[in-house]
Amino acid sequence: MTSNTQMQAEGSVEAAPEELLIEAKGSCGLVTLNRPRALNALNTAMRAKLSEAFPRFAREAQTYCVVVQSAGDRAFCAGGDVREIVGWGRDDRERARRAFKDEYALNWLHECFSKPTISLIDGAVMGSGVGITLFGTHRVAGERYRFAMPETAIGLFPDVGVAWALSRMPNAIGMYLGLTGRAIGAADAYALGLLTHCIPAARFDEIKTALADTWPVDTVLDERHVDPGPGELEPYASLIETSFSADTVEEIIERLSAVTGSQNEWASAVVTDLLSRSPTSLKITHRHIRDAHTLDLRQTLCVDYRLACRFLDAHDFYEGVRAVLVDKDGHPKWHPAAISDVTAQMVDDYFVPMGPDEMVLPTRPEMQAARV
């Protein structure tokens, strides 16, 4: 859900009508994230508007596909408005829980949506921005594309169903991305299946014009796709696999700390990153990604909700948002402060089912029967 730790998403309780624009362009439904001063961070009112729009698009005979784009040139969507959630977590815990539940239901809606959805992403896409794009049929990167799930840096975990995708990436790269929160560019994202196409942003208007005229989506995008070449992570693929396939967070750090030679500097920097993250977040994320490999997306989202509720009841999420986005001192005081102090029982407690308070999502057939 969270925004990039280096990008401050401005808090808001209510979205002004212009913060999310929904239009019809010929046979194309056009959704524009229009909150550029906040790096297009999603707030609750924007998610509600999206949740209402997509079922309507599904039922409109004249709508062939939906395009999701963003205003501004700094970010596609830097994540969710976590200051909004933290405020509710302190003063109205049930409202904060409901916000998480609504977000994960929206992610599931995108997965089950019955028409092509094309996200045109030129800039940073993180947290909630990943949640509203990853489960569409087509994900197109411009040259400024950057993907990250930096939640462990603010005392949360990679949510919005992304653990399902991270768990299926080869060579433990998903574990690396989930624990460190480091960003990758279009080449790596394309190789990992996070993207379907790489197309210069200057051609995005051509794409929208063609789709408004009901040209076949795959043809329109395939004809403009440009091979992004090798990714930034390619030189470190073997090291990532060796280190991040370990059974515990402690062992991951031990393996990285033992690296010598030409890759020592890179490995040491990764260790530094990990040691600055919430120890609780690291251990929850590690287990969540491993568990998600045996789950489907719907099940993963339900676990996301369980974990999010537990984080709302704990300390680190509030402290991380304070240190990174509010006071911006960059020195969160985690509790527990050391990775070794986060016990197996503490981790288990986050994953215990919540009984009648569990989130229940409709099955895919139920969603299809509802014509979404």
Coordinates of C-alpha atoms in Angstrom, one line a residue:
M1 CA 0.0 0.0 0.0
T2 CA 2.8 2.4 0.9
S3 CA 4.5 5.1 -1.1
N4 CA 8.2 5.3 -1.8
T5 CA 10.2 6.2 1.2
Q6 CA 12.0 8.9 -0.8
M7 CA 8.7 10.4 -2.1
Q8 CA 6.3 12.2 0.2
A9 CA 2.6 11.5 -0.6
E10 CA 0.5 14.3 0.8
G11 CA -2.3 13.2 3.2
S12 CA -5.9 13.8 2.5
V13 CA -9.1 12.4 3.8
E14 CA -11.4 13.2 0.9
A15 CA -10.4 13.2 -2.8
A16 CA -11.5 16.3 -4.7
P17 CA -13.4 15.2 -7.8
E18 CA -10.5 16.0 -10.1
E19 CA -8.1 13.7 -8.2
L20 CA -9.3 10.8 -10.3
L21 CA -10.6 11.5 -13.8
I22 CA -12.8 8.9 -15.5
E23 CA -13.7 9.6 -19.2
A24 CA -14.9 7.8 -22.3
K25 CA -12.7 8.1 -25.4
G26 CA -14.5 6.3 -28.2
S27 CA -14.6 2.7 -27.2
C28 CA -11.9 3.2 -24.5
G29 CA -12.6 4.0 -20.9
L30 CA -9.8 6.3 -19.7
V31 CA -8.8 6.5 -16.0
T32 CA -6.3 9.2 -15.0
L33 CA -4.7 9.5 -11.6
N34 CA -4.6 13.3 -11.2
R35 CA -2.9 14.0 -7.9
P36 CA 0.6 15.0 -9.1
R37 CA 1.6 17.0 -6.1
A38 CA 1.1 13.9 -4.0
L39 CA 2.8 11.8 -6.7
N40 CA -0.6 10.4 -7.5
A41 CA -0.8 8.5 -4.2
L42 CA -4.1 6.8 -3.9
N43 CA -6.4 7.8 -1.1
T44 CA -9.6 6.1 0.1
A45 CA -11.9 8.3 -2.0
M46 CA -10.0 7.6 -5.1
R47 CA -10.1 3.8 -4.5
A48 CA -13.9 4.0 -4.0
K49 CA -14.3 5.8 -7.3
L50 CA -12.2 3.1 -9.0
S51 CA -14.3 0.4 -7.4
E52 CA -17.4 1.9 -8.8
A53 CA -16.0 2.6 -12.2
F54 CA -14.7 -0.8 -13.2
P55 CA -18.0 -2.8 -12.8
R56 CA -19.7 0.0 -14.8
F57 CA -17.1 -0.4 -17.6
A58 CA -17.7 -4.2 -17.6
R59 CA -21.4 -3.6 -18.3
E60 CA -21.1 -0.9 -20.9
A61 CA -21.4 -2.5 -24.3
Q62 CA -19.5 0.5 -25.9
T63 CA -16.5 0.0 -23.7
Y64 CA -13.9 -2.2 -25.4
C65 CA -11.0 -1.7 -23.0
V66 CA -9.8 0.5 -20.1
V67 CA -6.6 2.5 -20.1
V68 CA -5.1 3.6 -16.8
Q69 CA -2.7 6.6 -16.9
S70 CA -1.4 9.3 -14.6
A71 CA -0.9 13.1 -14.6
G72 CA 2.4 14.6 -13.9
D73 CA 5.9 13.6 -14.8
R74 CA 7.4 12.6 -11.5
A75 CA 5.5 9.3 -10.8
F76 CA 2.8 7.1 -12.1
C77 CA 1.7 6.3 -8.5
A78 CA 4.0 6.4 -5.6
G79 CA 1.7 4.2 -3.5
G80 CA -1.0 4.7 -1.0
D81 CA -1.7 7.6 1.2
V82 CA -0.3 6.0 4.3
R83 CA -0.6 9.1 6.5
E84 CA -4.3 8.9 6.0
I85 CA -4.3 5.2 7.2
V86 CA -2.0 5.9 10.1
G87 CA -4.3 8.7 11.3
W88 CA -7.2 6.4 11.2
G89 CA -5.2 3.6 12.8
R90 CA -4.6 5.8 15.8
D91 CA -8.1 7.4 16.1
D92 CA -10.5 5.0 14.4
R93 CA -9.0 1.5 14.0
E94 CA -12.0 0.0 12.4
R95 CA -12.0 2.7 9.6
A96 CA -8.3 1.9 9.0
R97 CA -9.1 -1.8 8.7
R98 CA -11.9 -1.0 6.3
A99 CA -9.5 1.0 4.1
F100 CA -7.2 -2.0 3.8
K101 CA -10.1 -4.3 3.1
D102 CA -11.5 -2.0 0.4
E103 CA -8.1 -1.8 -1.2
Y104 CA -7.5 -5.5 -1.4
A105 CA -11.1 -6.0 -2.8
L106 CA -10.2 -3.5 -5.5
N107 CA -7.1 -5.5 -6.3
W108 CA -9.2 -8.6 -6.7
L109 CA -11.7 -6.7 -8.8
H110 CA -8.8 -5.7 -11.2
E111 CA -7.8 -9.4 -11.4
C112 CA -11.3 -10.5 -12.3
F113 CA -12.2 -7.6 -14.6
S114 CA -13.6 -9.0 -17.9
K115 CA -12.1 -6.6 -20.4
P116 CA -8.6 -5.6 -21.4
T117 CA -7.0 -3.2 -19.0
I118 CA -3.9 -1.3 -20.3
S119 CA -1.7 0.6 -17.8
L120 CA 0.6 3.2 -19.3
I121 CA 3.3 3.6 -16.7
D122 CA 6.0 6.3 -17.1
G123 CA 7.6 6.9 -13.8
A124 CA 7.6 5.3 -10.4
V125 CA 5.0 2.7 -9.6
M126 CA 4.9 1.5 -6.0
G127 CA 2.6 0.0 -3.4
S128 CA -1.0 0.8 -4.3
G129 CA 0.1 1.8 -7.8
V130 CA 1.3 -1.7 -8.3
G131 CA -2.0 -3.0 -6.9
I132 CA -4.1 -1.2 -9.6
T133 CA -1.8 -2.2 -12.5
L134 CA -0.2 -5.6 -11.9
F135 CA -3.4 -7.6 -12.3
G136 CA -4.6 -5.9 -15.5
T137 CA -4.0 -7.6 -18.8
H138 CA -1.4 -5.3 -20.2
R139 CA 1.3 -3.3 -18.4
V140 CA 3.3 -0.8 -20.6
A141 CA 6.4 0.9 -19.4
G142 CA 7.8 4.2 -20.6
E143 CA 11.4 5.0 -20.3
R144 CA 11.1 6.5 -16.8
Y145 CA 9.5 3.4 -15.3
R146 CA 10.6 2.3 -11.9
F147 CA 9.0 -0.5 -9.8
A148 CA 9.4 -0.9 -6.0
M149 CA 7.6 -2.3 -3.0
P150 CA 9.4 -0.4 -0.2
E151 CA 7.1 -1.2 2.6
T152 CA 9.6 -2.8 5.0
A153 CA 11.2 0.6 5.3
I154 CA 8.1 2.1 6.9
G155 CA 7.3 -0.9 9.1
L156 CA 4.7 -2.6 6.9
F157 CA 5.0 -5.5 4.4
P158 CA 4.5 -5.8 0.6
D159 CA 0.8 -6.1 0.3
V160 CA -1.8 -5.5 -2.5
G161 CA -1.3 -9.2 -3.5
V162 CA 2.2 -8.6 -4.7
A163 CA 3.6 -11.4 -2.5
W164 CA 1.8 -13.8 -4.9
A165 CA 3.8 -12.4 -7.8
L166 CA 7.1 -12.1 -5.9
S167 CA 6.9 -15.7 -4.8
R168 CA 6.8 -16.9 -8.4
M169 CA 9.8 -14.9 -9.7
P170 CA 12.9 -17.0 -10.5
N171 CA 16.1 -17.2 -8.6
A172 CA 14.8 -15.6 -5.4
I173 CA 14.6 -12.2 -7.0
G174 CA 11.1 -11.7 -5.6
M175 CA 12.4 -12.2 -2.1
Y176 CA 15.2 -9.7 -2.8
L177 CA 12.7 -7.1 -4.0
G178 CA 10.2 -7.7 -1.2
L179 CA 12.8 -7.5 1.7
T180 CA 15.0 -4.7 0.4
G181 CA 12.3 -2.6 -1.3
R182 CA 14.9 -1.6 -3.9
A183 CA 13.7 -0.3 -7.2
I184 CA 14.2 -1.9 -10.6
G185 CA 13.7 -0.5 -14.1
A186 CA 11.8 -1.6 -17.1
A187 CA 14.3 -4.2 -18.4
D188 CA 14.3 -6.2 -15.1
A189 CA 10.5 -5.8 -14.7
Y190 CA 9.9 -7.0 -18.3
A191 CA 12.1 -10.0 -17.8
L192 CA 10.2 -10.8 -14.5
G193 CA 6.8 -10.5 -16.1
L194 CA 5.8 -7.4 -14.2
L195 CA 5.5 -5.7 -17.6
T196 CA 4.0 -6.9 -20.9
H197 CA 5.5 -4.2 -23.1
C198 CA 8.1 -1.4 -23.2
I199 CA 7.1 1.5 -25.3
P200 CA 8.4 5.1 -25.4
A201 CA 6.1 7.4 -23.5
A202 CA 5.9 9.7 -26.6
R203 CA 3.8 7.0 -28.3
F204 CA 1.3 6.7 -25.5
D205 CA -1.1 9.1 -27.3
E206 CA -1.0 6.9 -30.4
I207 CA -1.9 3.9 -28.3
K208 CA -4.9 5.6 -26.8
T209 CA -6.1 6.9 -30.2
A210 CA -5.9 3.4 -31.6
L211 CA -7.7 1.8 -28.7
A212 CA -10.4 4.4 -28.9
D213 CA -11.0 3.1 -32.4
T214 CA -11.2 -0.5 -31.2
W215 CA -8.0 -1.7 -32.7
P216 CA -6.9 -5.0 -31.2
V217 CA -4.9 -4.4 -28.0
D218 CA -2.1 -6.9 -28.7
T219 CA -1.5 -5.6 -32.2
V220 CA -1.4 -2.0 -31.1
L221 CA 1.1 -2.8 -28.3
D222 CA 3.2 -5.4 -30.1
E223 CA 3.9 -3.2 -33.1
R224 CA 5.3 -0.5 -30.8
H225 CA 7.2 -2.6 -28.3
V226 CA 11.0 -2.0 -27.9
D227 CA 13.3 -4.6 -26.4
P228 CA 14.5 -3.1 -23.2
G229 CA 17.8 -5.0 -23.2
P230 CA 19.6 -6.5 -20.2
G231 CA 18.5 -5.5 -16.7
E232 CA 20.4 -3.9 -13.8
L233 CA 20.2 -7.1 -11.7
E234 CA 21.7 -9.4 -14.3
P235 CA 25.3 -9.2 -12.9
Y236 CA 24.0 -10.1 -9.5
A237 CA 21.5 -12.8 -10.4
S238 CA 23.6 -15.7 -9.0
L239 CA 24.4 -13.8 -5.8
I240 CA 20.8 -12.9 -5.3
E241 CA 19.7 -16.5 -5.7
T242 CA 22.4 -17.9 -3.4
S243 CA 21.7 -15.3 -0.7
F244 CA 17.9 -14.8 -0.8
S245 CA 17.0 -18.4 -1.1
A246 CA 18.1 -18.9 2.6
D247 CA 15.5 -20.2 5.1
T248 CA 15.8 -17.2 7.4
V249 CA 16.4 -13.5 7.3
E250 CA 19.4 -13.9 9.5
E251 CA 20.9 -16.4 7.1
I252 CA 20.3 -14.1 4.1
I253 CA 22.3 -11.4 5.9
E254 CA 25.1 -13.9 6.8
R255 CA 25.4 -15.0 3.2
L256 CA 25.6 -11.5 1.9
S257 CA 28.1 -10.5 4.6
A258 CA 30.4 -13.3 3.5
V259 CA 30.6 -12.1 -0.1
T260 CA 34.1 -11.1 -1.1
G261 CA 35.7 -9.8 -4.3
S262 CA 34.1 -7.6 -6.9
Q263 CA 30.6 -8.0 -5.5
N264 CA 31.4 -7.2 -1.9
E265 CA 30.5 -3.5 -2.2
W266 CA 27.1 -4.3 -3.7
A267 CA 26.4 -7.1 -1.1
S268 CA 27.4 -4.8 1.8
A269 CA 25.1 -2.1 0.6
V270 CA 22.2 -4.6 0.5
V271 CA 23.0 -5.6 4.1
T272 CA 23.0 -2.0 5.1
D273 CA 19.6 -1.6 3.5
L274 CA 18.2 -4.7 5.3
L275 CA 19.5 -3.7 8.7
S276 CA 17.7 -0.3 8.4
R277 CA 14.3 -2.0 7.8
S278 CA 11.9 -3.0 10.4
P279 CA 13.0 -6.3 11.8
T280 CA 9.4 -7.4 12.2
S281 CA 8.5 -6.4 8.7
L282 CA 11.5 -8.3 7.3
K283 CA 10.5 -11.6 9.1
I284 CA 6.8 -11.2 8.2
T285 CA 7.6 -10.4 4.6
H286 CA 10.0 -13.4 4.3
R287 CA 7.4 -15.8 5.5
H288 CA 4.6 -14.2 3.5
I289 CA 6.5 -14.5 0.2
R290 CA 7.4 -18.1 0.9
D291 CA 3.9 -19.0 1.9
A292 CA 2.3 -17.2 -1.1
H293 CA 4.0 -19.7 -3.5
T294 CA 1.3 -22.2 -2.5
L295 CA -1.6 -19.8 -2.5
D296 CA -3.6 -18.2 -5.3
L297 CA -4.0 -14.5 -5.5
R298 CA -7.4 -14.4 -3.7
Q299 CA -5.9 -16.3 -0.8
T300 CA -2.9 -14.1 -0.8
L301 CA -5.0 -11.0 -0.5
C302 CA -6.9 -12.5 2.4
V303 CA -3.7 -13.1 4.2
D304 CA -2.6 -9.5 3.3
Y305 CA -5.7 -8.2 5.2
R306 CA -4.9 -10.4 8.2
L307 CA -1.3 -9.1 8.3
A308 CA -2.4 -5.5 7.8
C309 CA -4.7 -5.6 10.7
R310 CA -1.9 -7.0 12.9
F311 CA 0.4 -4.2 11.8
L312 CA -2.3 -1.7 12.7
D313 CA -2.3 -3.1 16.2
A314 CA 1.5 -3.0 16.6
H315 CA 4.2 -0.3 16.7
D316 CA 6.4 -0.3 13.7
F317 CA 4.0 0.9 11.0
Y318 CA 3.3 4.1 12.9
E319 CA 6.9 4.7 13.7
G320 CA 8.1 4.1 10.2
V321 CA 5.6 6.6 8.7
R322 CA 6.6 9.1 11.4
A323 CA 10.3 8.7 10.6
V324 CA 10.0 8.7 6.8
L325 CA 7.0 10.8 5.9
V326 CA 6.1 13.0 8.9
D327 CA 9.2 14.1 10.8
K328 CA 11.4 12.8 8.0
D329 CA 14.3 12.3 10.4
G330 CA 15.1 8.9 8.8
H331 CA 15.7 7.3 12.2
P332 CA 12.9 5.0 13.1
K333 CA 13.1 3.3 16.4
W334 CA 11.8 -0.2 15.7
H335 CA 10.4 -2.5 18.3
P336 CA 11.9 -5.1 18.5
A337 CA 15.0 -3.3 17.4
A338 CA 17.0 -6.4 16.4
I339 CA 16.1 -9.1 13.9
S340 CA 17.2 -11.8 16.3
D341 CA 14.6 -10.4 18.8
V342 CA 11.7 -11.2 16.5
T343 CA 10.8 -14.7 17.6
A344 CA 9.1 -17.4 15.6
Q345 CA 6.1 -17.1 17.9
M346 CA 5.8 -13.4 17.2
V347 CA 5.8 -14.1 13.5
D348 CA 3.2 -16.9 13.9
D349 CA 0.9 -14.6 15.8
Y350 CA 0.6 -12.3 12.8
F351 CA -0.6 -15.2 10.6
V352 CA -3.2 -16.6 13.0
P353 CA -6.7 -16.6 11.3
M354 CA -9.0 -13.9 12.6
G355 CA -12.2 -15.9 12.8
P356 CA -15.3 -13.8 12.0
D357 CA -13.1 -10.8 11.3
E358 CA -11.4 -12.4 8.4
M359 CA -11.8 -10.8 5.0
V360 CA -13.8 -12.9 2.6
L361 CA -13.5 -12.2 -1.1
P362 CA -16.0 -13.6 -3.7
T363 CA -14.7 -16.4 -5.8
R364 CA -13.8 -15.8 -9.4
P365 CA -17.0 -17.5 -10.7
E366 CA -19.0 -15.3 -8.3
M367 CA -17.2 -12.2 -9.6
Q368 CA -17.9 -13.3 -13.2
A369 CA -21.6 -13.9 -12.3
A370 CA -21.8 -10.3 -11.0
R371 CA -20.5 -9.2 -14.4
V372 CA -17.4 -7.4 -13.5

